[in-house]
mmCIF file of C-alpha atoms in Angstrom:
data_model
loop_
_atom_site.group_PDB
_atom_site.id
_atom_site.type_symbol
_atom_site.label_atom_id
_atom_site.label_comp_id
_atom_site.label_asym_id
_atom_site.label_seq_id
_atom_site.Cartn_x
_atom_site.Cartn_y
_atom_site.Cartn_z
ATOM 1 C CA MET K 1252 77.864 85.499 82.613
ATOM 2 C CA SER K 1253 74.104 86.976 83.636
ATOM 3 C CA SER K 1254 72.741 88.181 86.069
ATOM 4 C CA GLN K 1255 69.529 88.301 89.113
ATOM 5 C CA ILE K 1256 68.318 90.530 90.939
ATOM 6 C CA ALA K 1257 65.895 90.931 94.103
ATOM 7 C CA VAL K 1258 64.266 93.105 96.297
ATOM 8 C CA ILE K 1259 64.699 92.723 100.824
ATOM 9 C CA GLU K 1260 62.612 94.965 102.908
ATOM 10 C CA ILE K 1261 63.897 95.041 106.718
ATOM 11 C CA ALA K 1262 61.352 96.172 109.346
ATOM 12 C CA THR K 1263 63.673 97.161 112.218
ATOM 13 C CA PRO K 1264 62.583 97.579 115.214
ATOM 14 C CA GLY K 1265 65.003 101.249 116.365
ATOM 15 C CA ARG K 1266 68.933 101.410 116.378
ATOM 16 C CA GLY K 1267 71.216 98.754 116.118
ATOM 17 C CA PHE K 1268 72.338 96.125 113.901
ATOM 18 C CA GLN K 1269 70.495 92.823 111.897
ATOM 19 C CA GLU K 1270 72.573 90.593 110.497
ATOM 20 C CA ILE K 1271 71.032 89.888 106.482
ATOM 21 C CA SER K 1272 73.240 86.886 105.886
ATOM 22 C CA ALA K 1273 71.031 84.341 105.088
ATOM 23 C CA GLU K 1274 68.323 87.013 103.332
ATOM 24 C CA LEU K 1275 70.986 87.330 101.137
ATOM 25 C CA GLN K 1276 72.110 83.673 100.281
ATOM 26 C CA ASN K 1277 68.500 83.247 100.007
ATOM 27 C CA VAL K 1278 69.368 85.500 97.462
ATOM 28 C CA VAL K 1279 72.259 83.574 95.644
ATOM 29 C CA THR K 1280 70.574 80.370 95.798
ATOM 30 C CA GLY K 1281 67.425 81.199 93.969
ATOM 31 C CA SER K 1282 70.228 82.935 91.362
ATOM 32 C CA GLY K 1283 71.839 79.529 90.136
ATOM 33 C CA MET K 1284 75.129 81.204 90.531
ATOM 34 C CA VAL K 1285 77.503 79.519 91.996
ATOM 35 C CA THR K 1286 80.729 81.477 90.913
ATOM 36 C CA GLY K 1287 80.244 85.968 91.518
ATOM 37 C CA LEU K 1288 79.886 88.630 92.900
ATOM 38 C CA CYS K 1289 75.836 89.082 95.493
ATOM 39 C CA HIS K 1290 75.779 93.126 95.286
ATOM 40 C CA VAL K 1291 73.520 94.518 98.013
ATOM 41 C CA PHE K 1292 72.532 98.305 97.584
ATOM 42 C CA LEU K 1293 70.291 100.244 101.728
ATOM 43 C CA ARG K 1294 68.665 103.339 100.069
ATOM 44 C CA HIS K 1295 68.366 105.186 102.688
ATOM 45 C CA THR K 1296 70.597 107.922 104.471
ATOM 46 C CA SER K 1297 69.690 107.520 108.348
ATOM 47 C CA ALA K 1298 71.618 103.428 108.248
ATOM 48 C CA SER K 1299 74.434 100.984 107.038
ATOM 49 C CA LEU K 1300 75.662 97.947 105.581
ATOM 50 C CA LEU K 1301 78.560 96.184 106.696
ATOM 51 C CA ILE K 1302 80.181 93.039 107.688
ATOM 52 C CA THR K 1303 81.683 92.300 111.237
ATOM 53 C CA GLU K 1304 82.152 90.275 113.410
ATOM 54 C CA ASN K 1305 79.785 87.635 113.245
ATOM 55 C CA ALA K 1306 79.533 85.423 116.641
ATOM 56 C CA ASP K 1307 79.696 87.172 120.256
ATOM 57 C CA PRO K 1308 77.226 90.152 120.266
ATOM 58 C CA ASP K 1309 79.104 92.186 122.714
ATOM 59 C CA VAL K 1310 80.956 93.883 119.090
ATOM 60 C CA ARG K 1311 77.979 94.377 117.788
ATOM 61 C CA ARG K 1312 77.346 96.042 121.344
ATOM 62 C CA ASP K 1313 80.760 97.546 121.565
ATOM 63 C CA LEU K 1314 80.378 99.410 117.904
ATOM 64 C CA GLU K 1315 77.063 100.466 119.103
ATOM 65 C CA ASN K 1316 78.786 102.403 122.565
ATOM 66 C CA PHE K 1317 82.230 103.153 120.193
ATOM 67 C CA ILE K 1318 79.160 104.947 117.597
ATOM 68 C CA SER K 1319 77.380 106.751 120.066
ATOM 69 C CA LYS K 1320 80.313 108.498 121.111
ATOM 70 C CA LEU K 1321 81.993 109.547 118.055
ATOM 71 C CA ALA K 1322 78.532 110.973 116.665
ATOM 72 C CA PRO K 1323 76.278 111.578 119.634
ATOM 73 C CA ASP K 1324 72.643 112.488 119.987
ATOM 74 C CA GLY K 1325 71.877 115.899 120.915
ATOM 75 C CA ASP K 1326 75.412 117.106 118.840
ATOM 76 C CA PRO K 1327 74.216 121.188 119.495
ATOM 77 C CA SER K 1328 76.612 121.872 117.287
ATOM 78 C CA HIS K 1329 74.010 120.539 114.530
ATOM 79 C CA VAL K 1330 72.266 122.136 111.960
ATOM 80 C CA HIS K 1331 70.108 119.607 110.607
ATOM 81 C CA THR K 1332 67.618 118.786 113.394
ATOM 82 C CA MET K 1333 64.152 118.369 111.231
ATOM 83 C CA GLU K 1334 63.674 115.303 112.429
ATOM 84 C CA GLY K 1335 65.222 115.776 115.966
ATOM 85 C CA PRO K 1336 68.704 114.803 118.085
ATOM 86 C CA ASP K 1337 69.129 111.227 116.438
ATOM 87 C CA ASP K 1338 68.901 112.382 112.809
ATOM 88 C CA MET K 1339 72.240 113.781 111.823
ATOM 89 C CA PRO K 1340 74.013 111.544 114.158
ATOM 90 C CA ALA K 1341 72.026 109.107 111.494
ATOM 91 C CA HIS K 1342 73.659 110.449 108.407
ATOM 92 C CA ILE K 1343 76.823 111.113 110.248
ATOM 93 C CA ARG K 1344 77.062 106.392 110.890
ATOM 94 C CA SER K 1345 76.235 106.263 108.176
ATOM 95 C CA VAL K 1346 78.666 108.777 106.606
ATOM 96 C CA LEU K 1347 81.067 106.857 108.311
ATOM 97 C CA THR K 1348 80.226 102.971 107.022
ATOM 98 C CA CYS K 1349 78.178 103.065 103.360
ATOM 99 C CA CYS K 1350 75.669 101.930 101.837
ATOM 100 C CA GLU K 1351 76.893 98.793 100.419
ATOM 101 C CA LEU K 1352 78.361 95.363 100.183
ATOM 102 C CA THR K 1353 80.443 93.378 97.003
ATOM 103 C CA ILE K 1354 80.881 89.750 98.314
ATOM 104 C CA PRO K 1355 82.503 86.941 96.257
ATOM 105 C CA ILE K 1356 79.370 83.728 95.838
ATOM 106 C CA ARG K 1357 82.284 80.309 95.627
ATOM 107 C CA GLU K 1358 79.887 77.158 94.574
ATOM 108 C CA GLY K 1359 77.323 78.936 95.307
ATOM 109 C CA ARG K 1360 77.823 80.318 98.407
ATOM 110 C CA LEU K 1361 78.217 83.915 99.806
ATOM 111 C CA ALA K 1362 81.952 83.345 100.439
ATOM 112 C CA LEU K 1363 82.159 85.040 103.808
ATOM 113 C CA GLY K 1364 84.888 84.499 105.956
ATOM 114 C CA THR K 1365 84.182 82.032 109.167
ATOM 115 C CA TRP K 1366 83.441 84.901 111.812
ATOM 116 C CA GLN K 1367 81.943 87.390 109.418
ATOM 117 C CA GLY K 1368 78.017 88.390 108.812
ATOM 118 C CA ALA K 1369 76.063 91.312 106.764
ATOM 119 C CA TYR K 1370 74.591 93.388 108.846
ATOM 120 C CA LEU K 1371 71.748 95.545 108.457
ATOM 121 C CA TRP K 1372 72.927 98.548 111.072
ATOM 122 C CA GLU K 1373 69.736 100.661 112.078
ATOM 123 C CA HIS K 1374 70.501 104.239 113.419
ATOM 124 C CA ARG K 1375 67.376 106.144 114.069
ATOM 125 C CA ARG K 1376 65.435 105.600 117.805
ATOM 126 C CA ARG K 1377 62.254 104.940 115.241
ATOM 127 C CA PRO K 1378 61.720 101.789 113.998
ATOM 128 C CA HIS K 1379 62.067 102.078 110.313
ATOM 129 C CA HIS K 1380 61.493 99.869 106.796
ATOM 130 C CA ARG K 1381 64.307 99.608 104.962
ATOM 131 C CA ARG K 1382 64.720 99.039 101.378
ATOM 132 C CA LEU K 1383 67.839 97.091 99.865
ATOM 133 C CA GLU K 1384 68.239 96.259 96.164
ATOM 134 C CA VAL K 1385 70.596 93.250 95.591
ATOM 135 C CA THR K 1386 72.436 92.457 92.206
ATOM 136 C CA VAL K 1387 74.454 88.635 91.552
ATOM 137 C CA ILE K 1388 76.514 88.532 89.129
ATOM 138 C CA GLY K 1389 78.119 84.899 87.306
ATOM 139 C CA ASP K 1390 77.840 82.027 86.194
ATOM 140 C CA MET S 1049 82.335 89.765 79.178
ATOM 141 C CA SER S 1050 83.796 86.254 81.627
ATOM 142 C CA SER S 1051 84.836 86.193 85.424
ATOM 143 C CA GLN S 1052 87.646 84.765 86.686
ATOM 144 C CA ILE S 1053 88.757 83.811 90.188
ATOM 145 C CA ALA S 1054 92.211 84.050 92.898
ATOM 146 C CA VAL S 1055 93.108 83.292 96.423
ATOM 147 C CA ILE S 1056 95.273 85.685 98.054
ATOM 148 C CA GLU S 1057 97.458 84.541 101.297
ATOM 149 C CA ILE S 1058 98.302 87.589 103.054
ATOM 150 C CA ALA S 1059 101.666 86.826 106.492
ATOM 151 C CA THR S 1060 102.092 90.099 108.189
ATOM 152 C CA PRO S 1061 103.944 89.964 110.817
ATOM 153 C CA GLY S 1062 101.678 92.632 113.047
ATOM 154 C CA ARG S 1063 99.658 96.100 112.941
ATOM 155 C CA GLY S 1064 100.300 98.145 109.919
ATOM 156 C CA PHE S 1065 100.472 99.006 105.982
ATOM 157 C CA GLN S 1066 101.710 96.459 103.571
ATOM 158 C CA GLU S 1067 100.533 96.933 100.595
ATOM 159 C CA ILE S 1068 98.804 94.886 97.694
ATOM 160 C CA SER S 1069 98.854 96.360 94.274
ATOM 161 C CA ALA S 1070 101.928 93.948 92.607
ATOM 162 C CA GLU S 1071 99.635 90.569 94.014
ATOM 163 C CA LEU S 1072 95.714 92.086 92.022
ATOM 164 C CA GLN S 1073 97.463 93.381 88.788
ATOM 165 C CA ASN S 1074 99.521 89.274 88.627
ATOM 166 C CA VAL S 1075 95.708 87.746 89.162
ATOM 167 C CA VAL S 1076 94.584 90.640 86.482
ATOM 168 C CA THR S 1077 97.179 90.097 84.199
ATOM 169 C CA GLY S 1078 96.774 86.197 84.876
ATOM 170 C CA SER S 1079 93.274 86.607 83.992
ATOM 171 C CA GLY S 1080 93.705 88.006 80.195
ATOM 172 C CA MET S 1081 91.070 90.446 80.807
ATOM 173 C CA VAL S 1082 91.953 94.456 79.390
ATOM 174 C CA THR S 1083 88.372 96.030 80.683
ATOM 175 C CA GLY S 1084 86.066 95.633 83.493
ATOM 176 C CA LEU S 1085 86.040 95.429 87.676
ATOM 177 C CA CYS S 1086 88.830 94.269 89.796
ATOM 178 C CA HIS S 1087 86.734 93.046 93.084
ATOM 179 C CA VAL S 1088 88.896 92.013 96.385
ATOM 180 C CA PHE S 1089 87.215 90.875 99.237
ATOM 181 C CA LEU S 1090 89.121 90.626 103.181
ATOM 182 C CA ARG S 1091 87.223 87.114 104.990
ATOM 183 C CA HIS S 1092 88.031 88.771 108.382
ATOM 184 C CA THR S 1093 86.648 91.559 110.613
ATOM 185 C CA SER S 1094 90.105 93.077 112.604
ATOM 186 C CA ALA S 1095 91.913 93.697 109.718
ATOM 187 C CA SER S 1096 91.642 96.297 106.999
ATOM 188 C CA LEU S 1097 91.966 96.838 102.544
ATOM 189 C CA LEU S 1098 91.844 100.671 101.425
ATOM 190 C CA ILE S 1099 93.481 102.721 99.066
ATOM 191 C CA THR S 1100 95.411 105.667 100.283
ATOM 192 C CA GLU S 1101 98.534 107.893 99.262
ATOM 193 C CA ASN S 1102 101.737 105.273 98.035
ATOM 194 C CA ALA S 1103 104.125 107.741 97.428
ATOM 195 C CA ASP S 1104 105.421 109.196 100.795
ATOM 196 C CA PRO S 1105 105.027 106.406 104.335
ATOM 197 C CA ASP S 1106 104.387 109.028 106.946
ATOM 198 C CA VAL S 1107 101.395 108.843 105.458
ATOM 199 C CA ARG S 1108 100.659 105.551 106.917
ATOM 200 C CA ARG S 1109 102.367 106.215 110.241
ATOM 201 C CA ASP S 1110 99.376 109.595 110.007
ATOM 202 C CA LEU S 1111 96.983 107.268 109.133
ATOM 203 C CA GLU S 1112 98.075 104.660 112.190
ATOM 204 C CA ASN S 1113 98.347 107.530 115.024
ATOM 205 C CA PHE S 1114 94.987 108.792 114.369
ATOM 206 C CA ILE S 1115 93.233 105.683 114.596
ATOM 207 C CA SER S 1116 94.554 104.402 117.290
ATOM 208 C CA LYS S 1117 94.035 107.346 119.579
ATOM 209 C CA LEU S 1118 90.396 108.072 117.453
ATOM 210 C CA ALA S 1119 90.009 103.801 118.921
ATOM 211 C CA PRO S 1120 92.909 103.142 122.015
ATOM 212 C CA ASP S 1121 94.119 99.477 122.167
ATOM 213 C CA GLY S 1122 92.796 98.535 125.992
ATOM 214 C CA ASP S 1123 89.990 101.428 126.248
ATOM 215 C CA PRO S 1124 87.885 100.203 129.527
ATOM 216 C CA SER S 1125 84.913 100.555 128.139
ATOM 217 C CA HIS S 1126 84.223 97.646 125.615
ATOM 218 C CA VAL S 1127 82.826 94.551 126.765
ATOM 219 C CA HIS S 1128 84.520 92.497 123.890
ATOM 220 C CA THR S 1129 87.540 91.971 125.307
ATOM 221 C CA MET S 1130 88.545 88.465 124.197
ATOM 222 C CA GLU S 1131 90.844 88.217 122.855
ATOM 223 C CA GLY S 1132 93.499 91.167 124.507
ATOM 224 C CA PRO S 1133 92.778 94.547 124.517
ATOM 225 C CA ASP S 1134 93.262 95.639 121.085
ATOM 226 C CA ASP S 1135 90.842 92.882 120.546
ATOM 227 C CA MET S 1136 87.912 95.357 120.366
ATOM 228 C CA PRO S 1137 89.779 98.484 118.176
ATOM 229 C CA ALA S 1138 90.578 95.604 115.828
ATOM 230 C CA HIS S 1139 87.333 95.765 114.731
ATOM 231 C CA ILE S 1140 85.835 99.734 115.341
ATOM 232 C CA ARG S 1141 89.007 99.927 113.024
ATOM 233 C CA SER S 1142 87.172 97.382 109.939
ATOM 234 C CA VAL S 1143 84.237 99.554 110.556
ATOM 235 C CA LEU S 1144 85.469 102.290 110.225
ATOM 236 C CA THR S 1145 87.832 101.376 106.300
ATOM 237 C CA CYS S 1146 86.012 98.908 104.755
ATOM 238 C CA CYS S 1147 86.644 95.059 104.353
ATOM 239 C CA GLU S 1148 86.449 94.513 100.933
ATOM 240 C CA LEU S 1149 88.222 97.178 97.739
ATOM 241 C CA THR S 1150 86.495 97.225 93.328
ATOM 242 C CA ILE S 1151 89.002 98.464 91.321
ATOM 243 C CA PRO S 1152 88.418 99.253 87.866
ATOM 244 C CA ILE S 1153 90.514 97.646 84.948
ATOM 245 C CA ARG S 1154 91.432 99.517 81.998
ATOM 246 C CA GLU S 1155 93.899 98.287 78.482
ATOM 247 C CA GLY S 1156 94.768 95.386 81.657
ATOM 248 C CA ARG S 1157 96.245 97.124 84.276
ATOM 249 C CA LEU S 1158 94.374 98.512 87.967
ATOM 250 C CA ALA S 1159 93.280 102.120 86.883
ATOM 251 C CA LEU S 1160 94.319 102.669 90.577
ATOM 252 C CA GLY S 1161 95.824 106.955 89.907
ATOM 253 C CA THR S 1162 99.542 107.726 89.448
ATOM 254 C CA TRP S 1163 99.042 108.600 94.241
ATOM 255 C CA GLN S 1164 97.143 106.152 94.619
ATOM 256 C CA GLY S 1165 97.646 102.255 96.261
ATOM 257 C CA ALA S 1166 95.555 98.948 97.146
ATOM 258 C CA TYR S 1167 96.931 98.286 101.175
ATOM 259 C CA LEU S 1168 95.681 95.841 103.275
ATOM 260 C CA TRP S 1169 95.734 97.293 106.757
ATOM 261 C CA GLU S 1170 96.237 95.229 109.753
ATOM 262 C CA HIS S 1171 94.759 96.164 113.188
ATOM 263 C CA ARG S 1172 95.671 92.655 115.174
ATOM 264 C CA ARG S 1173 99.326 93.054 117.291
ATOM 265 C CA ARG S 1174 100.498 89.690 116.629
ATOM 266 C CA PRO S 1175 101.336 88.158 113.266
ATOM 267 C CA HIS S 1176 98.198 87.130 111.123
ATOM 268 C CA HIS S 1177 98.046 85.155 108.248
ATOM 269 C CA ARG S 1178 95.234 86.805 105.705
ATOM 270 C CA ARG S 1179 93.024 85.638 102.892
ATOM 271 C CA LEU S 1180 91.962 87.456 100.077
ATOM 272 C CA GLU S 1181 89.356 86.608 98.130
ATOM 273 C CA VAL S 1182 89.037 87.957 94.316
ATOM 274 C CA THR S 1183 86.769 88.278 91.051
ATOM 275 C CA VAL S 1184 87.878 89.898 88.171
ATOM 276 C CA ILE S 1185 84.927 90.240 85.686
ATOM 277 C CA GLY S 1186 85.541 91.737 82.194
ATOM 278 C CA ASP S 1187 86.279 90.699 78.972
ATOM 279 C CA MET W 182 75.627 90.646 79.565
ATOM 280 C CA SER W 183 78.069 93.262 78.885
ATOM 281 C CA SER W 184 80.378 96.049 80.124
ATOM 282 C CA GLN W 185 80.255 99.872 79.078
ATOM 283 C CA ILE W 186 83.712 102.250 79.975
ATOM 284 C CA ALA W 187 84.215 106.415 80.562
ATOM 285 C CA VAL W 188 85.668 108.658 82.022
ATOM 286 C CA ILE W 189 84.149 112.150 84.039
ATOM 287 C CA GLU W 190 86.005 114.634 85.024
ATOM 288 C CA ILE W 191 85.209 117.451 88.230
ATOM 289 C CA ALA W 192 86.784 121.199 88.565
ATOM 290 C CA THR W 193 86.250 121.274 92.603
ATOM 291 C CA PRO W 194 86.602 124.664 93.649
ATOM 292 C CA GLY W 195 87.683 123.388 97.013
ATOM 293 C CA ARG W 196 86.890 121.611 100.206
ATOM 294 C CA GLY W 197 83.125 121.128 100.207
ATOM 295 C CA PHE W 198 80.354 118.755 97.839
ATOM 296 C CA GLN W 199 79.493 118.514 94.682
ATOM 297 C CA GLU W 200 76.328 116.223 93.443
ATOM 298 C CA ILE W 201 77.737 113.560 90.734
ATOM 299 C CA SER W 202 74.408 111.833 90.281
ATOM 300 C CA ALA W 203 73.443 113.440 87.523
ATOM 301 C CA GLU W 204 76.826 112.905 84.972
ATOM 302 C CA LEU W 205 76.996 109.213 86.310
ATOM 303 C CA GLN W 206 72.815 108.931 85.491
ATOM 304 C CA ASN W 207 73.969 110.013 81.891
ATOM 305 C CA VAL W 208 76.599 107.493 81.925
ATOM 306 C CA VAL W 209 74.237 104.463 82.238
ATOM 307 C CA THR W 210 71.444 106.341 79.406
ATOM 308 C CA GLY W 211 74.809 106.672 77.035
ATOM 309 C CA SER W 212 75.146 102.345 78.198
ATOM 310 C CA GLY W 213 71.759 101.830 76.924
ATOM 311 C CA MET W 214 71.982 99.708 79.901
ATOM 312 C CA VAL W 215 68.322 99.158 81.465
ATOM 313 C CA THR W 216 69.831 96.602 84.410
ATOM 314 C CA GLY W 217 73.263 95.851 86.096
ATOM 315 C CA LEU W 218 75.804 98.070 88.248
ATOM 316 C CA CYS W 219 77.230 101.713 87.734
ATOM 317 C CA HIS W 220 80.605 101.501 89.304
ATOM 318 C CA VAL W 221 82.473 104.775 89.879
ATOM 319 C CA PHE W 222 85.967 105.106 90.861
ATOM 320 C CA LEU W 223 87.973 108.505 92.107
ATOM 321 C CA ARG W 224 91.234 108.552 91.171
ATOM 322 C CA HIS W 225 93.071 110.190 93.949
ATOM 323 C CA THR W 226 93.850 110.329 98.238
ATOM 324 C CA SER W 227 92.509 113.237 99.005
ATOM 325 C CA ALA W 228 88.653 113.620 97.567
ATOM 326 C CA SER W 229 85.735 110.701 98.470
ATOM 327 C CA LEU W 230 82.374 109.733 97.103
ATOM 328 C CA LEU W 231 79.911 108.965 98.861
ATOM 329 C CA ILE W 232 76.027 108.798 99.075
ATOM 330 C CA THR W 233 74.618 111.111 101.300
ATOM 331 C CA GLU W 234 71.597 112.394 101.386
ATOM 332 C CA ASN W 235 70.505 115.421 98.715
ATOM 333 C CA ALA W 236 67.882 117.398 99.912
ATOM 334 C CA ASP W 237 68.475 120.115 103.120
ATOM 335 C CA PRO W 238 71.534 121.187 102.156
ATOM 336 C CA ASP W 239 73.098 121.607 106.516
ATOM 337 C CA VAL W 240 73.113 117.932 106.116
ATOM 338 C CA ARG W 241 76.188 118.566 103.844
ATOM 339 C CA ARG W 242 77.395 121.452 106.324
ATOM 340 C CA ASP W 243 77.126 119.505 109.422
ATOM 341 C CA LEU W 244 79.417 116.320 107.657
ATOM 342 C CA GLU W 245 82.092 119.066 106.915
ATOM 343 C CA ASN W 246 81.839 120.601 110.104
ATOM 344 C CA PHE W 247 81.725 117.014 112.736
ATOM 345 C CA ILE W 248 84.728 115.953 110.124
ATOM 346 C CA SER W 249 86.893 119.256 110.133
ATOM 347 C CA LYS W 250 86.763 118.922 114.603
ATOM 348 C CA LEU W 251 87.430 114.714 114.231
ATOM 349 C CA ALA W 252 90.130 115.480 111.386
ATOM 350 C CA PRO W 253 90.965 118.513 112.394
ATOM 351 C CA ASP W 254 93.756 120.908 109.386
ATOM 352 C CA GLY W 255 97.072 121.601 111.069
ATOM 353 C CA ASP W 256 97.644 118.126 113.420
ATOM 354 C CA PRO W 257 100.584 119.680 115.530
ATOM 355 C CA SER W 258 100.818 114.924 115.652
ATOM 356 C CA HIS W 259 101.130 114.991 112.098
ATOM 357 C CA VAL W 260 104.229 114.664 110.168
ATOM 358 C CA HIS W 261 103.278 114.470 106.570
ATOM 359 C CA THR W 262 102.467 118.288 106.179
ATOM 360 C CA MET W 263 104.357 118.445 103.222
ATOM 361 C CA GLU W 264 101.606 120.397 100.471
ATOM 362 C CA GLY W 265 99.970 122.184 104.350
ATOM 363 C CA PRO W 266 98.228 122.177 106.988
ATOM 364 C CA ASP W 267 94.699 120.857 104.652
ATOM 365 C CA ASP W 268 97.436 117.795 103.253
ATOM 366 C CA MET W 269 97.363 114.669 106.275
ATOM 367 C CA PRO W 270 93.467 115.648 107.152
ATOM 368 C CA ALA W 271 92.214 114.939 103.987
ATOM 369 C CA HIS W 272 93.929 111.578 103.325
ATOM 370 C CA ILE W 273 92.385 110.543 107.390
ATOM 371 C CA ARG W 274 88.818 111.959 105.685
ATOM 372 C CA SER W 275 89.565 110.151 102.201
ATOM 373 C CA VAL W 276 89.697 106.734 104.754
ATOM 374 C CA LEU W 277 87.298 107.101 106.767
ATOM 375 C CA THR W 278 85.215 106.789 103.923
ATOM 376 C CA CYS W 279 85.699 105.384 100.152
ATOM 377 C CA CYS W 280 87.044 106.544 96.903
ATOM 378 C CA GLU W 281 84.746 103.994 94.831
ATOM 379 C CA LEU W 282 80.927 103.718 94.334
ATOM 380 C CA THR W 283 78.612 100.960 93.032
ATOM 381 C CA ILE W 284 75.210 101.257 92.507
ATOM 382 C CA PRO W 285 72.254 99.304 91.480
ATOM 383 C CA ILE W 286 70.499 100.527 87.224
ATOM 384 C CA ARG W 287 66.595 99.559 86.663
ATOM 385 C CA GLU W 288 65.350 99.973 84.101
ATOM 386 C CA GLY W 289 67.578 101.691 82.466
ATOM 387 C CA ARG W 290 67.963 103.863 86.066
ATOM 388 C CA LEU W 291 70.911 104.796 89.128
ATOM 389 C CA ALA W 292 68.228 103.061 91.590
ATOM 390 C CA LEU W 293 69.465 105.347 94.485
ATOM 391 C CA GLY W 294 67.042 105.530 97.225
ATOM 392 C CA THR W 295 64.810 109.769 96.980
ATOM 393 C CA TRP W 296 66.927 111.003 98.952
ATOM 394 C CA GLN W 297 70.040 109.425 97.858
ATOM 395 C CA GLY W 298 72.970 111.159 95.944
ATOM 396 C CA ALA W 299 76.293 110.493 95.097
ATOM 397 C CA TYR W 300 78.442 112.824 96.059
ATOM 398 C CA LEU W 301 81.966 114.005 94.755
ATOM 399 C CA TRP W 302 83.849 115.890 99.017
ATOM 400 C CA GLU W 303 86.513 117.728 98.197
ATOM 401 C CA HIS W 304 89.025 117.664 101.199
ATOM 402 C CA ARG W 305 91.467 119.420 99.592
ATOM 403 C CA ARG W 306 91.930 123.363 100.218
ATOM 404 C CA ARG W 307 92.483 124.690 96.949
ATOM 405 C CA PRO W 308 90.447 124.260 93.790
ATOM 406 C CA HIS W 309 91.902 120.458 92.833
ATOM 407 C CA HIS W 310 90.723 118.822 89.450
ATOM 408 C CA ARG W 311 89.442 115.125 89.812
ATOM 409 C CA ARG W 312 88.621 112.157 87.395
ATOM 410 C CA LEU W 313 86.263 108.843 88.075
ATOM 411 C CA GLU W 314 86.570 105.896 85.890
ATOM 412 C CA VAL W 315 83.183 104.637 85.429
ATOM 413 C CA THR W 316 82.392 101.049 84.561
ATOM 414 C CA VAL W 317 78.449 99.897 84.066
ATOM 415 C CA ILE W 318 77.442 96.388 83.351
ATOM 416 C CA GLY W 319 74.355 95.303 82.872
ATOM 417 C CA ASP W 320 71.797 94.292 80.129
#
């Protein structure tokens, strides 16, 4: 077994989803690994990494709508509001989802299901620059 | 270090929990690994993998009841309703929990705590066939 | 590649957050690994591991406040109340967050972002003794 590392940089236009499956597959392909694991880690606390349905964009719209109601911007109970009304909600969304993913590699491909896509979910309203650390381990 | 892979197929009878700790332990035992990590990945976006209490079944009943109220079937705000009233709630439940787990291996056993069990949580009301990719890494 | 394992024991004073970034870095430093992954697993179902903002303590206060309202102690709908009004809420909080984390190692350091800290989140009101299994894999 050996490992390969890479950095992926994503410019987000503000709140919403950006698929990163192709970027991750590029790292796996470049590593030459056939079987193993691909780990991706987001170095930020106001965005998330997740796997969800990659077909109907309404799924992401409904996810955004759900979480916006669960952790609404401008909630008057929040004390941490330094960076605006979407600051603390972004941290809550990040904790309820996750900032890292591990995806198996089989035959040189990410073994995602037919309807699975890996996404970066930006929770801040303004554009951000997000950095992902990728670690591929395998043979 | 080396790796071993396996596939576990689970037929679910519909919404609810199925413990997969024994199936995972079987893969670990078959791999001959003594120390390392066992990663399991669910190739679907309408079910989850999780670790929770394995003793009192009321814990799973209360979890199901909690999430059913948090993301109720038939929520009229959902746009993605192609496969019925439990379609979008299943995606929300999947995102709020997770589709993959990594469990340490110590002395050839999954190092779960005394009260921990690994579960597949089916979120769709109808029976489904679920596929898990297992990767064991270690010595 | 090789692996190193360690156990971290944490005594919690009751509900709240305890940063474990330094404890994890100590394990990584002791392992001598330069590049790889650090996996940490909590052997309990009523506490969580998570990564969140490490600067303003109000973030943790707002997270605690949020989850206390989402899964309130003493919810009369809970059936599993053996260990008191914070028993089932602790399991719900654990499932909504997570019990394990994988953090990349780069140049011998955990590659956490500037504002990221790794935390143990105790969900029970009384003090507990928590055990973490750490697995470092790399070169």
